[in-house]
Every structure is written in C-alpha cells, then in structure tokens.
Coordinates of C-alpha atoms in Angstrom, one line a residue:
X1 CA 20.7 0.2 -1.2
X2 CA 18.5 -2.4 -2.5
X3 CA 18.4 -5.8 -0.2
X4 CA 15.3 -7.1 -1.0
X5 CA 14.1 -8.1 -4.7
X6 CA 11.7 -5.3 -5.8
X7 CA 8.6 -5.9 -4.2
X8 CA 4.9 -6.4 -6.3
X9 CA 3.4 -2.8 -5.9
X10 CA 1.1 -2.5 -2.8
X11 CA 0.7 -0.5 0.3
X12 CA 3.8 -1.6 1.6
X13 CA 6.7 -1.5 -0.9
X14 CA 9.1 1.3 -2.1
X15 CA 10.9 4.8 0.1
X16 CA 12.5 7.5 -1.7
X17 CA 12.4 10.3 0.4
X18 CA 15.5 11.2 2.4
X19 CA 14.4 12.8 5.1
X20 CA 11.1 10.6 5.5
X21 CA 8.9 8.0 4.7
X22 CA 7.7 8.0 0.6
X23 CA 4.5 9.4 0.6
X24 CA 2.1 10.6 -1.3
X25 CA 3.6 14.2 -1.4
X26 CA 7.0 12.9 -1.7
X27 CA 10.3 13.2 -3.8
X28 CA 9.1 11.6 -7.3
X29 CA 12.4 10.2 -7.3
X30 CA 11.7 6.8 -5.6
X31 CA 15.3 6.7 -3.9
X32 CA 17.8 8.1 -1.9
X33 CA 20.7 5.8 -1.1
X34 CA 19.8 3.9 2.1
X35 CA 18.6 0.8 2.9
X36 CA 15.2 2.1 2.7
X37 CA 15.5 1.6 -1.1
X38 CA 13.1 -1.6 -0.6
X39 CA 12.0 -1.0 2.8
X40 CA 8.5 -2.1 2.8
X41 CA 7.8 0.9 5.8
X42 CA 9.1 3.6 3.4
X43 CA 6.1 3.0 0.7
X44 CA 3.1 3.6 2.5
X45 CA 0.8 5.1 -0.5
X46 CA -0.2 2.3 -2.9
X47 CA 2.7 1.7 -5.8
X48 CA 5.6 1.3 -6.4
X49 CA 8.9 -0.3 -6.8
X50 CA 10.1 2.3 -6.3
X51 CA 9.1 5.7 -5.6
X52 CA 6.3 8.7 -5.1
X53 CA 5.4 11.9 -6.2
X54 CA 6.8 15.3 -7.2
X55 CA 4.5 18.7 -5.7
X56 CA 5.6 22.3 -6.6
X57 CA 5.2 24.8 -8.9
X58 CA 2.2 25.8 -11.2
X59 CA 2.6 26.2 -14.4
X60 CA 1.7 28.9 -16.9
X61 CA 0.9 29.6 -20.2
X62 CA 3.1 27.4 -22.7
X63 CA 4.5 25.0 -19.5
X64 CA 6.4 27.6 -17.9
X65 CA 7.7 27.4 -14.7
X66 CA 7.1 31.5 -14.1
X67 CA 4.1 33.4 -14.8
X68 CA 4.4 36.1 -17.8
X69 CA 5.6 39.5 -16.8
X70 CA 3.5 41.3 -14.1
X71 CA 1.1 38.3 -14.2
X72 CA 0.2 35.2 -12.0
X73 CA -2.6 33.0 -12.1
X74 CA -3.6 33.9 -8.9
X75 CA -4.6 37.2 -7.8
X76 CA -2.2 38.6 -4.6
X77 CA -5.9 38.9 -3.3
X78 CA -6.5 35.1 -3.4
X79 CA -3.4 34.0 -2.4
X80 CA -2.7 33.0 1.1
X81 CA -0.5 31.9 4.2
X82 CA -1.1 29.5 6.9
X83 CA -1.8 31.2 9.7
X84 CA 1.1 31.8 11.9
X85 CA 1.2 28.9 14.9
X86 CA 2.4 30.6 18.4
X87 CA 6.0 29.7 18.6
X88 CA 5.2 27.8 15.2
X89 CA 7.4 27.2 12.2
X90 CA 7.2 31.0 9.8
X91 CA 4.4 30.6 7.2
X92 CA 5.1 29.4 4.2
X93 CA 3.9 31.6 1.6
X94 CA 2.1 30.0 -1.7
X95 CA 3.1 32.9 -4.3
X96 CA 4.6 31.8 -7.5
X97 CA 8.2 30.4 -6.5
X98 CA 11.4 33.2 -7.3
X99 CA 13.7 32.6 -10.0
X100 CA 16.5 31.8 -7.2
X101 CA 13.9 29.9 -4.6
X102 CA 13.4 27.5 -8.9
X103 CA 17.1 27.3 -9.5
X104 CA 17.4 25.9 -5.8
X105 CA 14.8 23.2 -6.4
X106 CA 16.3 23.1 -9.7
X107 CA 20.2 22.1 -8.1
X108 CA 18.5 20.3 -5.1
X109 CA 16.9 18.0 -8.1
X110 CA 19.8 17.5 -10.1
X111 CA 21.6 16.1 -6.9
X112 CA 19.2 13.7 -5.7
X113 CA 18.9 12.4 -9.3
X114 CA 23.0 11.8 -9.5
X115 CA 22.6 10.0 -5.7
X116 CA 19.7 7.7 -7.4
X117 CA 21.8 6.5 -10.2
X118 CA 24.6 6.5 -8.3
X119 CA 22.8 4.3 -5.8
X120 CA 21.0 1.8 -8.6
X121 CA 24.4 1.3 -9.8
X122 CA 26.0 0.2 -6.4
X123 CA 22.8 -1.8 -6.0
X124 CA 23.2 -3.6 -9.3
X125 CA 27.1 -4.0 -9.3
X126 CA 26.7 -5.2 -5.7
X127 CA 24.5 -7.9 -6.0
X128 CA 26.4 -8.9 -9.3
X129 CA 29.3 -9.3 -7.3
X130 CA 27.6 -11.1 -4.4
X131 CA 25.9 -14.0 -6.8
X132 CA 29.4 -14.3 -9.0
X133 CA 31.6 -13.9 -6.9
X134 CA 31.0 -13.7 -3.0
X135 CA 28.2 -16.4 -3.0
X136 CA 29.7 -19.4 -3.3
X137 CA 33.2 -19.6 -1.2
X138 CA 30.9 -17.7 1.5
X139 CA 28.3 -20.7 1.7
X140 CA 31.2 -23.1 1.5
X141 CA 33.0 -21.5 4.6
X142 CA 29.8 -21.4 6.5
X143 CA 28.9 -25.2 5.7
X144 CA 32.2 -26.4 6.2
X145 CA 31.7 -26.7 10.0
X146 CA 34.6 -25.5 11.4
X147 CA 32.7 -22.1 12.9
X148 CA 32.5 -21.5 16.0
X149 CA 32.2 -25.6 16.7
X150 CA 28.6 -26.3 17.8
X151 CA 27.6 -23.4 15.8
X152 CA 29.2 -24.5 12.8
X153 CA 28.0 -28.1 12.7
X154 CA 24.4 -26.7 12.9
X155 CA 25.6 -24.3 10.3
X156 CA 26.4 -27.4 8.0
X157 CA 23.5 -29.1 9.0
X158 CA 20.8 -26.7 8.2
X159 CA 20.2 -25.2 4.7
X160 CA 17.7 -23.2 6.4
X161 CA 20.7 -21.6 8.9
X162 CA 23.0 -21.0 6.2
X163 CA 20.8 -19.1 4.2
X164 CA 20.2 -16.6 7.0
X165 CA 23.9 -16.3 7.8
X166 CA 24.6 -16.3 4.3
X167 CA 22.4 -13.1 3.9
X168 CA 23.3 -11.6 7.0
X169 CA 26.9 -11.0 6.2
X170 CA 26.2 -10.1 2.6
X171 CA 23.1 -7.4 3.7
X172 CA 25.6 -6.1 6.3
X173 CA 28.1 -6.2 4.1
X174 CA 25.5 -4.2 1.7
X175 CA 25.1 -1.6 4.3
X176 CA 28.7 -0.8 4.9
X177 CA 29.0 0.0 0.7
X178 CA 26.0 1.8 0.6
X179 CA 26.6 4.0 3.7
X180 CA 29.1 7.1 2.4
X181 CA 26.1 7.2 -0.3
X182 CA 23.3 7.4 2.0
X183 CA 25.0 9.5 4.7
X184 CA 25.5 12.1 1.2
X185 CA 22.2 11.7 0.5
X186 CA 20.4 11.0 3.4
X187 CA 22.1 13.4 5.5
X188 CA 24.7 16.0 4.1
X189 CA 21.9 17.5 1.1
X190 CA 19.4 17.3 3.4
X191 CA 20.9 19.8 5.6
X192 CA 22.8 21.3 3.0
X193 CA 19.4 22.3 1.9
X194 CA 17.9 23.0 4.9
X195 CA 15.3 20.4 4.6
X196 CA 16.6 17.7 7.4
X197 CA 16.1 18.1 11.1
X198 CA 18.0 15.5 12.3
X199 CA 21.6 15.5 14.5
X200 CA 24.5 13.0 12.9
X201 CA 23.5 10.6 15.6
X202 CA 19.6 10.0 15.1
X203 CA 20.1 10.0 11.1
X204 CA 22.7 6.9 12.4
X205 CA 20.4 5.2 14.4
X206 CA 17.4 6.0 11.8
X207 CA 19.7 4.1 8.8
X208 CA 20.9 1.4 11.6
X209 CA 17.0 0.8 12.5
X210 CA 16.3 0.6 8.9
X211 CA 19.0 -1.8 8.3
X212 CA 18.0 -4.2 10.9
X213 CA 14.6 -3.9 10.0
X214 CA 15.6 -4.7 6.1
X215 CA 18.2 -7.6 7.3
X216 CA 15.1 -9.4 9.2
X217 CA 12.6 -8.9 6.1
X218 CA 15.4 -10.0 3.5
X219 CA 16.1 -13.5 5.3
X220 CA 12.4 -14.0 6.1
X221 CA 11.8 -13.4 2.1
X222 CA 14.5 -15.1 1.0
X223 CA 14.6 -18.1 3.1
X224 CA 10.5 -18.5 2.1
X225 CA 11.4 -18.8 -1.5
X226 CA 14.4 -21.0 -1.3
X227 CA 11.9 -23.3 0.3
X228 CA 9.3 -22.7 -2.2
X229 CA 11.6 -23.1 -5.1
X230 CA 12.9 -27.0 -2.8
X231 CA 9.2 -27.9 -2.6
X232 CA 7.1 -26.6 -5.5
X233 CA 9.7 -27.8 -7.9
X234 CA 9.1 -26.4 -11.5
X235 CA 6.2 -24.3 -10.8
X236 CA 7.7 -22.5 -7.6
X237 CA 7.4 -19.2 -9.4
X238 CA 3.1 -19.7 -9.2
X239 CA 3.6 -20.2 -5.4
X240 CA 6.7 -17.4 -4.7
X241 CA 4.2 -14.8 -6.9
X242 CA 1.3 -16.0 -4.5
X243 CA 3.2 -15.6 -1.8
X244 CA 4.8 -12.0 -2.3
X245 CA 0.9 -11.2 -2.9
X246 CA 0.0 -12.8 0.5
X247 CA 3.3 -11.1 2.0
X248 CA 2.2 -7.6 0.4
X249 CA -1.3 -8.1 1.8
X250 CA 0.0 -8.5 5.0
X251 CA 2.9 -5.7 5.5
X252 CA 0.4 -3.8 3.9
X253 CA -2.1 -4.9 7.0
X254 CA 1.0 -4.3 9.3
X255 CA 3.1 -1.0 8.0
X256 CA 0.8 1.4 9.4
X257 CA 0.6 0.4 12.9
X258 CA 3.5 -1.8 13.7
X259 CA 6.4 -0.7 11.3
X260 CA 5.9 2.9 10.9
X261 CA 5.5 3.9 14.7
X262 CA 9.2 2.1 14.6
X263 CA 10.3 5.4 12.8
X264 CA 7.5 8.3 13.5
X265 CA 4.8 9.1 16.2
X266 CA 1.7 8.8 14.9
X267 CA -1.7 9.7 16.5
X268 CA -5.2 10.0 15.7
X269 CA -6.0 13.9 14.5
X270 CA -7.4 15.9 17.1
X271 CA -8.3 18.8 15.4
X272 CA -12.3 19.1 15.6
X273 CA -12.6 22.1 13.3
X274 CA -10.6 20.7 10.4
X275 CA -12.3 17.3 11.2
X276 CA -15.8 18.3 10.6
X277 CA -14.6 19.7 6.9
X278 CA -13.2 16.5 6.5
X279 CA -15.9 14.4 7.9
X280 CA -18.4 16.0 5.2
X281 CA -16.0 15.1 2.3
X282 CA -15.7 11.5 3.3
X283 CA -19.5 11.2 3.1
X284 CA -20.3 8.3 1.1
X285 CA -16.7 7.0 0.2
X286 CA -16.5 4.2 2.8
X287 CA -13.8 5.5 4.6
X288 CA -13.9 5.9 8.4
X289 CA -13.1 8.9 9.8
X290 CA -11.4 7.5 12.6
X291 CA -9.1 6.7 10.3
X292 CA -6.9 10.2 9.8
X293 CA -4.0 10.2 11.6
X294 CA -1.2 12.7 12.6
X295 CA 2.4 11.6 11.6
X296 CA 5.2 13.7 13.3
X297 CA 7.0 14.0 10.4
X298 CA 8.8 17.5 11.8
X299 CA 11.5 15.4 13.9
X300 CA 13.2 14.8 10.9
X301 CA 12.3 17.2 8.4
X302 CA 10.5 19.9 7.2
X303 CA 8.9 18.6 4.1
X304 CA 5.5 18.0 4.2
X305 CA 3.4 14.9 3.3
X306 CA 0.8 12.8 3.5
X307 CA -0.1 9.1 2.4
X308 CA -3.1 6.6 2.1
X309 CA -1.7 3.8 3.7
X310 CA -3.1 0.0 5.0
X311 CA -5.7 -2.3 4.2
X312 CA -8.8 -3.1 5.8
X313 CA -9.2 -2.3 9.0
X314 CA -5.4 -0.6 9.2
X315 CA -6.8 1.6 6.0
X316 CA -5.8 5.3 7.1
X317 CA -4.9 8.5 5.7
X318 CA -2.0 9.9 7.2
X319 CA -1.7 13.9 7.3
X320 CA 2.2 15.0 8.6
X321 CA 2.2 17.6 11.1
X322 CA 4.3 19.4 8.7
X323 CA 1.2 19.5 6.4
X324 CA -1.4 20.3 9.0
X325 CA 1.0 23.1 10.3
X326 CA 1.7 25.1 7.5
X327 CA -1.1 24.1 5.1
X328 CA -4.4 26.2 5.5
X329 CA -7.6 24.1 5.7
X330 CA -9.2 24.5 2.0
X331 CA -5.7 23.0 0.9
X332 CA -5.4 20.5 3.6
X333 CA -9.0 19.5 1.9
X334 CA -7.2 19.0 -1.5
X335 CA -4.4 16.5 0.2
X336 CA -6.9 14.5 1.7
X337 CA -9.6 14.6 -0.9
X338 CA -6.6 13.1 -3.0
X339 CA -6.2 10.2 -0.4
X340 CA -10.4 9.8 -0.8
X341 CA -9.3 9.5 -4.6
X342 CA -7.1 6.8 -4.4
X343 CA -10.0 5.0 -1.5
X344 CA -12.8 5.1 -4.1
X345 CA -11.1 4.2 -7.0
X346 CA -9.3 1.3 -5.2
X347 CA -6.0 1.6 -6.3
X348 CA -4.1 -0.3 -3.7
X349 CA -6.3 -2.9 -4.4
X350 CA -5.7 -3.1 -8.2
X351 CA -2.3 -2.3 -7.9
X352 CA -1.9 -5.4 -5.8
X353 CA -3.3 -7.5 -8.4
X354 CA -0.7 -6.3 -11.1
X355 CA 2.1 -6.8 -8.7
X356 CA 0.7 -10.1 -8.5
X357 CA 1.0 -10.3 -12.2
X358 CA 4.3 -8.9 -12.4
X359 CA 5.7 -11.1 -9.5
X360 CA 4.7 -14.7 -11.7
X361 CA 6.2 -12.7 -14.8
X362 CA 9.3 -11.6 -13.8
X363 CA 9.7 -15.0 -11.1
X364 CA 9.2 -17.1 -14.3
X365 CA 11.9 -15.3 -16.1
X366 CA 13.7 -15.5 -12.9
X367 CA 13.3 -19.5 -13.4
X368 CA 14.3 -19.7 -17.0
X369 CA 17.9 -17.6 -16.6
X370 CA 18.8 -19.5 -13.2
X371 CA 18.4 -23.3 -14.8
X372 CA 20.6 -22.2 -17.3
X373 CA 23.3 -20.0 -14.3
X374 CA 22.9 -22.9 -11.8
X375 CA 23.9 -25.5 -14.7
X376 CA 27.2 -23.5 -15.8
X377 CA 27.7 -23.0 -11.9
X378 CA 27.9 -27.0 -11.4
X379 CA 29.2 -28.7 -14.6
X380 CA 30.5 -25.2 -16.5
X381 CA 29.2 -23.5 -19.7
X382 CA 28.9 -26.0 -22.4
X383 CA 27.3 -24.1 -25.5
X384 CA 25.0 -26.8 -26.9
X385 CA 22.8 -26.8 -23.2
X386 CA 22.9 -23.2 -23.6
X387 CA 19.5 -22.8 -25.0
X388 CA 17.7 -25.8 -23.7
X389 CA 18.3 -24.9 -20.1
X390 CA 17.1 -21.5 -20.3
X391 CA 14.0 -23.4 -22.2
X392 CA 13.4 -26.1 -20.1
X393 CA 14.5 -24.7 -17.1
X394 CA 17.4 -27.0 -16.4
X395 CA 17.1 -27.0 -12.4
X396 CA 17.7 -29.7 -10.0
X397 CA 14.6 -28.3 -7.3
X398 CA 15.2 -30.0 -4.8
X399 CA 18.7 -29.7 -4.2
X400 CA 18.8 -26.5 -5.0
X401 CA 21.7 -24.8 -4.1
X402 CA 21.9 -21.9 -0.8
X403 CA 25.1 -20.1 -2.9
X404 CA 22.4 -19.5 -6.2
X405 CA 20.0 -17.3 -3.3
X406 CA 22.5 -14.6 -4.2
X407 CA 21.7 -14.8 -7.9
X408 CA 17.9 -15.1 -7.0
X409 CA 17.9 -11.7 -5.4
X410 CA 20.1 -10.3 -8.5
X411 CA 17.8 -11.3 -11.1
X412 CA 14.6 -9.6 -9.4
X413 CA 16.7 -6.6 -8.9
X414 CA 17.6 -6.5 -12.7
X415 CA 14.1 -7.3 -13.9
X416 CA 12.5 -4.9 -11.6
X417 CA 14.5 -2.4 -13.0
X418 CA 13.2 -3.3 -16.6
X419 CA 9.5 -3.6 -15.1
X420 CA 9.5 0.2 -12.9
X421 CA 8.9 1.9 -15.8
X422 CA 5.9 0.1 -16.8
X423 CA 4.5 0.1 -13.3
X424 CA 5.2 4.0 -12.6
X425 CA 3.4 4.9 -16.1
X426 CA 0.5 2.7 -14.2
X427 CA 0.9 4.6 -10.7
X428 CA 1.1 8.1 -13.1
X429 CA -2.1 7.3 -13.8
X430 CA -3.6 6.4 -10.8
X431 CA -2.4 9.9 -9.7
X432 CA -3.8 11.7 -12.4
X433 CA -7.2 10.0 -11.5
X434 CA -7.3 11.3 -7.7
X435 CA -6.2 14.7 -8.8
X436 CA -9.2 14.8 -10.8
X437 CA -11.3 13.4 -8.1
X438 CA -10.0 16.2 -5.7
X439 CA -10.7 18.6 -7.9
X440 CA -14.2 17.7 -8.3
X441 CA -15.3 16.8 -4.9
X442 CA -13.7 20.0 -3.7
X443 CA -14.4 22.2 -6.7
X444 CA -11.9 24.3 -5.8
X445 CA -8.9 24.3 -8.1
X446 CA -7.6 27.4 -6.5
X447 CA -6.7 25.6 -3.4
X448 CA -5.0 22.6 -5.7
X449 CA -2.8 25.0 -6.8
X450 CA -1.6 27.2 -4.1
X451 CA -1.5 23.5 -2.6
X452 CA 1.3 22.9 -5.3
X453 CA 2.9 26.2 -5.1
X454 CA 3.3 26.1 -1.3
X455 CA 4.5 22.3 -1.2
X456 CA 7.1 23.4 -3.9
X457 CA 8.2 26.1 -1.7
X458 CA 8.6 23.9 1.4
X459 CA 9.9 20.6 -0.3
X460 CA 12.1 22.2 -2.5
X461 CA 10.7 20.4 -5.5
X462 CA 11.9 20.7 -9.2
X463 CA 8.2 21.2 -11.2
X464 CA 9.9 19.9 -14.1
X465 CA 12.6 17.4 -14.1
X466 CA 13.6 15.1 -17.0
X467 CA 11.4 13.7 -18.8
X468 CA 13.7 10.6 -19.1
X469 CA 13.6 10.8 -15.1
X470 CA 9.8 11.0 -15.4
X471 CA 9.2 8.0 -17.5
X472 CA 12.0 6.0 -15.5
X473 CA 11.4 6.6 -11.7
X474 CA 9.0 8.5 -11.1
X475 CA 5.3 7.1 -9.9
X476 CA 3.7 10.0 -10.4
X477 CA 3.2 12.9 -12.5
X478 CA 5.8 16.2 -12.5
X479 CA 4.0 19.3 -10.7
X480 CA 3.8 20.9 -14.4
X481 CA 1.2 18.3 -15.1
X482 CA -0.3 18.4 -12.4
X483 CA -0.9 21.9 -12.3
X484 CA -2.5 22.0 -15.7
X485 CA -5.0 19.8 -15.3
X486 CA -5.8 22.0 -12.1
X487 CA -6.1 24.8 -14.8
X488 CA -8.0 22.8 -17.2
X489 CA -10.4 21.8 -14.4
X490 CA -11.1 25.2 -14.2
X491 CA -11.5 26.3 -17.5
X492 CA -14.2 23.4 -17.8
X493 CA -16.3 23.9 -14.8
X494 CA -17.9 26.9 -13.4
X495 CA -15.7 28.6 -10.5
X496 CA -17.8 27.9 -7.1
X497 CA -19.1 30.9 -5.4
X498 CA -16.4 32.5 -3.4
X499 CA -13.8 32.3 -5.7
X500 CA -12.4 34.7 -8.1
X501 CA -12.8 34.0 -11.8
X502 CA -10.1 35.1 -12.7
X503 CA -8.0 32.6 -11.2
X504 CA -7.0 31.1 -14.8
X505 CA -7.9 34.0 -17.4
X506 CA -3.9 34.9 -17.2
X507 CA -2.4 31.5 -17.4
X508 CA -4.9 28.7 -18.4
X509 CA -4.3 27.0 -21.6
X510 CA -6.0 23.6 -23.4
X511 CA -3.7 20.5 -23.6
X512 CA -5.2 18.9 -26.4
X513 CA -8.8 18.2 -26.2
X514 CA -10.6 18.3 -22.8
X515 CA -11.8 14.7 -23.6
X516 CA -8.5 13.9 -23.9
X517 CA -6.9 14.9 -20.5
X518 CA -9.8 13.6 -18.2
X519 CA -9.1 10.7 -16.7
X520 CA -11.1 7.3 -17.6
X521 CA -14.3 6.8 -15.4
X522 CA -15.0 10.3 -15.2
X523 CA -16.8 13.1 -17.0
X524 CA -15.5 16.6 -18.5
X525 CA -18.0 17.9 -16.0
X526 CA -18.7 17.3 -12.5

C-alpha cells in the first residue's frame, strides 16, 4: 500500500520484506502489500524506491542453479554449519540447495511477485480513484462546516486542517483496501512457508503501528508541500526537491534509533570474539565500531539480514540475530565486510544526491501535468489550453486547491514507478561494488558463497527470478550474479592460505572478460 509519494533514495526510504524490515539481505522484491510499501523505517540500507536484495543459491557452470552430477563447487570438506546454539535454532546447513528445497524458493518467489503487482495495482488504481473521484466532494464536506460544529468551522477555516483530515480518511481508507492483500502476504505465505514467527494478533498490531506511523509521515509530507507549492509559486518543485532531500537526510538521521526500535530491539553487539575479527576489518574505513548493532529480527521471523543504516553519527551496521545465530564467523565477515563496502564507497551519500535529482525531475513533471488537471478541474477541458497549460504550467499558486493534494500524491506514485527502474539498475550497481569490496578485503570467496548458499536455504530465496522482475524491482543483483562474480573473484586471485583450491575448478566459468565484470574504482587484482 503506497501512502506516501515514492521517496528520493536514501537511508530511509523503501520495505519489501514481509516478515521484516528491507535490508540488505532482503527479498529483492521491494514489496509486500502493507503499508510499509513507503515506510521510511522499512528501507534502512541506502536505495531505493522500492526495495532490496535477493541472497541464495550459487551458481555453476553455464548459470545453473545445481551443480553438475556428482559435483559442487565446494568440497563436503569445506563446507560448513553454524555451530549448534544450546536450546538454539537447528543449523542451517550451506550445501548446494535440493531440487525440492529450489522448487520451494522457486513457488515462494512466484507468490510474492503476484502479491507485488497485485499490490502496485491497488496502489495505482487507488490513488487514481482518490484524486478523480474521492478528492473533491470529500474536501467540500470537510470545509463546508457543518462537522461536528466547532470542529467544522475550524475545519473550513484552516487549509492546513483540512488537508490532514483530508488524508486521514483517505490513508485509512487506504489501509482498509490494502489489508486482505497484506494480511496474504504479510502473514498467510509467511507461515505458509514457515518463514513468519508472528501470532495473528502481533502481525495486527505490527501493520496497525505501521499504519499510524505512515498516516503521521504522509500528512507531515503532504501538508509541507501544499505549503511550498502556496508560497514558492512556480518554482515550488526547487524547494519540495530540497526539502525531500532535507527530509531524507533527516529520517535517515532518525530511522535507526528512533523509528526502528518502534518495531525491533536493537542493541549494541556483545559478542567480544566476533568483535575483534570485525574490529581488524574496519581498520582504516572510518567507521566506528561502536557502531554494530544486534537487531532481534527472530520475533518475527526467521530470515536473516543485515543493513547499513543512518548518517553521521546514527551511521551503523546492523547484524540480525538471525544472522549472528546461524551464520559462522568467516561468513558473518562477508555480511559486514559488504556493509564496510557500501561505508567506503559512500553510497548513501551519492544516492542521496540522485534522489535529489530525481525529486526536482519528476516534481517538475509533477508541475507541468497538474496546471494543466487543476485547470480542466475548475473551468473543464477546453482543447486549445490543452497544451499551453501543461507548457506554462497553468496554476493559480496561491490558491491552490487542498482536493488537487490527492492528485499530487498520484502523480509521484505514477512517475516513481517510471523512475524505479532507473534507480534500481543504479542500486544494482552499488551492490555489485561492495560484493567486490567484500571479496577483496576478506579474500575469501569461499565464505561469500556458502554465505549465499546458507541465506538461500534460510530465506527461501529464488537465485534466479525474472529477468523482467530484475530490471523492474529489484535494487540489487539475483544471487546467480552474485555468485559468479564470487567465482570469478577466485579464478583471478590467488586462494589465501587455508583454503582449498579447488573451490572453483568444478564450477567456475569467465563472464566475458575479467575487465569487464570488475566494478569501476577497482582493480582485477587486489
């Protein structure tokens, strides 16, 4: 359920996950139906509109999603389990997944990607209905003043008022459509799965927190651009694009410590072992290590994840204790080497600065289509001001109207739906560029991968969806990908002492030149 326009990618924008927040080891596809769809807690790593990343499965020679017969890449030998936690959750084995534990993932995948475009086209058809339809005879029964007396006078008084009462019914309203979706999604495949912890009642009070949370945000948003757009007059959509910037700069300040701990414990790591292998990978990155936290992410499910998350001082890598629990500590290294990746290459930072970008594009767009609506709205559609007002921008600024918030709010929907695409490829990227970093700070590919394999096993993830899903929603890259540059890491460099060579002779394979798949700002050797 989307309420709030897509946000400008940052640390605090986009959930897909189900079962938890969207994180860096998360569903890759940026939704479940919920009105966490543009909750700015849910996106905690640094893109998105929209949603995170898929872990799983290694792939072999040729891109398949099962070794050759009789063969894996990694030796039995070298492969390993978590060691078993007293009155723990079972180990989760990192083997090469079973035909039937892939044709799960594979049915678990295919049903989460009918929920998201199931729940983009309620989102869309919803807020169509709201601008065109609902909008106006709601504004004009809230203004008329006969509410609730007192109430209602104030109601007709303040512009300011109406909009929030305006937006309250119609995000309520949004909530009540949405929910037989996101209780599907959110709750029924989850435990159809087995992949959701929760009881009917604390998923409730999880989607009515989220809801609340979404309601305050959206009216806060919403009633600081319909005063921007009164004020700034034809060049509101500089100041709205500054401010979303400002706004993501600041929930990304806030998320971490005052929005999240709505939803999940979190704690400083108190693990002194594990810390000390950490410690001596952040050497010389910049970040603190007083900043790695614990997020009890095993409340509510049993996926594991982890995230970069904050700015400045906030800046933290969160590890869930579904990660540190079943995840040995050589692949725990690989997670958070990941997060170090996206710290030293600075990607919240720069994707900040295109969601700047994008926010004045898609805001000026925004301008051009609603001089043109607003006109047809007051006077009705006369053909030959057709094109001039979407030219010229035919908008009265400062009156304009609280019924054409509705349409505002539409608009950005529709155009961040055109823009995800765009931004994800970026956010692919990114991704690609701290998997490289992890694998050559920890020179240990080996660990990437049974990383992958275990994370597949645990999150139920499809190595291998659609490549139309891919390019559409996802922000980062498939688990096949992924995988393979683990494998050509290793063809490249030499395998560190410890580990067996013969980790890739069975499965690794070029994909194209090695110049090729190495990520800009680094080398084809470490």
């Amino acid at each position: 359920m989307c309420v709030l326009p897509p946000e400008p990618p940052g640390p605090s924008a986009e959930s897909s996950d189900s079962e938890g927040p969207n994180l860096l080891w998360s569903d890759g596809r940026g939704t479940s139906a919920g009105p966490s769809s543009q909750f700015p807690a849910g996106k905690l790593e640094e893109n998105a509109p929209q949603p995170s990343e898929d872990l799983g499965l290694t792939a072999v020679s040729g891109g398949s999603l099962s070794p050759p017969a009789g063969k894996d890449p990694l030796p039995p030998s070298e492969q390993t389990e978590a060691p078993e936690q007293p009155g723990g959750p079972a180990p989760i084995s990192d083997a090469e997944l079973a035909p039937e534990e892939l044709a799960e993932a594979r049915r678990y995948g295919r049903l989460q990607r009918k929920c998201l475009l199931m729940d983009r086209a309620i989102d869309l058809l919803y807020w169509a209905v709201a601008a065109l339809v609902l909008a106006r005879p709601l504004e004009r029964l809230l203004g008329s003043g006969h509410l609730l007396d007192g109430f209602g006078r104030l109601l007709s008084q303040s512009p300011t008022i109406r909009l929030a009462a305006l937006f309250t019914l119609l995000i309520l309203l949004n909530g009540v459509v949405s929910l037989p979706l996101s209780f599907y999604a959110g709750y029924v495949l989850e435990q159809r799965f087995g992949l959701s912890r929760l009881t009917v009642l604390r998923w409730a009070w999880r989607y009515a927190k989220q809801l609340i949370l979404t309601l305050l945000l959206s009216i806060l948003v919403m009633g600081g651009l319909f005063w921007i757009i009164r004020w700034a007059g034809p060049w509101w959509w500089v100041a709205g694009a500054i401010a979303f910037f400002l706004l993501s700069v600041v929930l990304g300040q806030l998320a971490p410590v005052l929005i999240l701990p709505l939803f999940y414990r979190v704690e400083k790591l108190d693990r002194p072992e594990l810390l000390d292998r950490l410690r001596q990978l952040a050497e010389g990155t910049g970040l603190r290590l007083d900043g790695i936290y614990r997020l009890e992410l095993s409340v509510e499910t049993v996926k594991a994840n982890a995230a970069l998350a904050g700015l400045g001082r906030t800046r933290r890598v969160l590890l869930g204790d579904t990660l540190l629990d079943q995840f040995p500590s050589e692949q725990i290294e690989t997670v958070f080497a990941h997060e170090l990746g996206h710290h030293v290459h600075g990607h919240i930072r720069k994707m900040l600065l295109v969601g700047l970008v994008g926010s004045a594009v898609g805001l000026f767009v925004c301008d051009r289509l609603l001089g043109w609506w607003v006109e047809m709205g007051e006077v009705g559609l006369q053909s030959e001001g057709l094109f001039s007002s979407i030219l010229t921008g035919g908008l009265n600024y400062s009156q304009f109207p609280v019924w054409a918030m509705p349409m505002v709010v539409f608009l950005l929907v529709v155009l961040g739906t055109l823009m995800e695409p765009l931004l994800n490829a970026l956010s692919r990227w990114h991704e690609r560029q701290a998997d490289w970093y992890a694998l050559q700070r920890t020179g240990n590919p080996a660990a990437f991968i049974r990383a992958f394999r275990r994370l597949a096993r645990l999150n139920k993830e499809d190595p291998d969806p659609p490549t139309w899903e891919v390019v559409l929603f996802h922000s980062h890259p498939p688990i096949r990908f992924r995988v393979e540059l683990a494998e050509l890491f290793a063809h490249q460099h030499v395998t560190p002492i410890g580990q067996t060579e013969s980790l890739l002779t069975s499965s690794c394979h070029q994909i194209g030149k090695p110049e090729d798949s190495v990520p800009r700002g680094t080398s084809a050797t470490s």
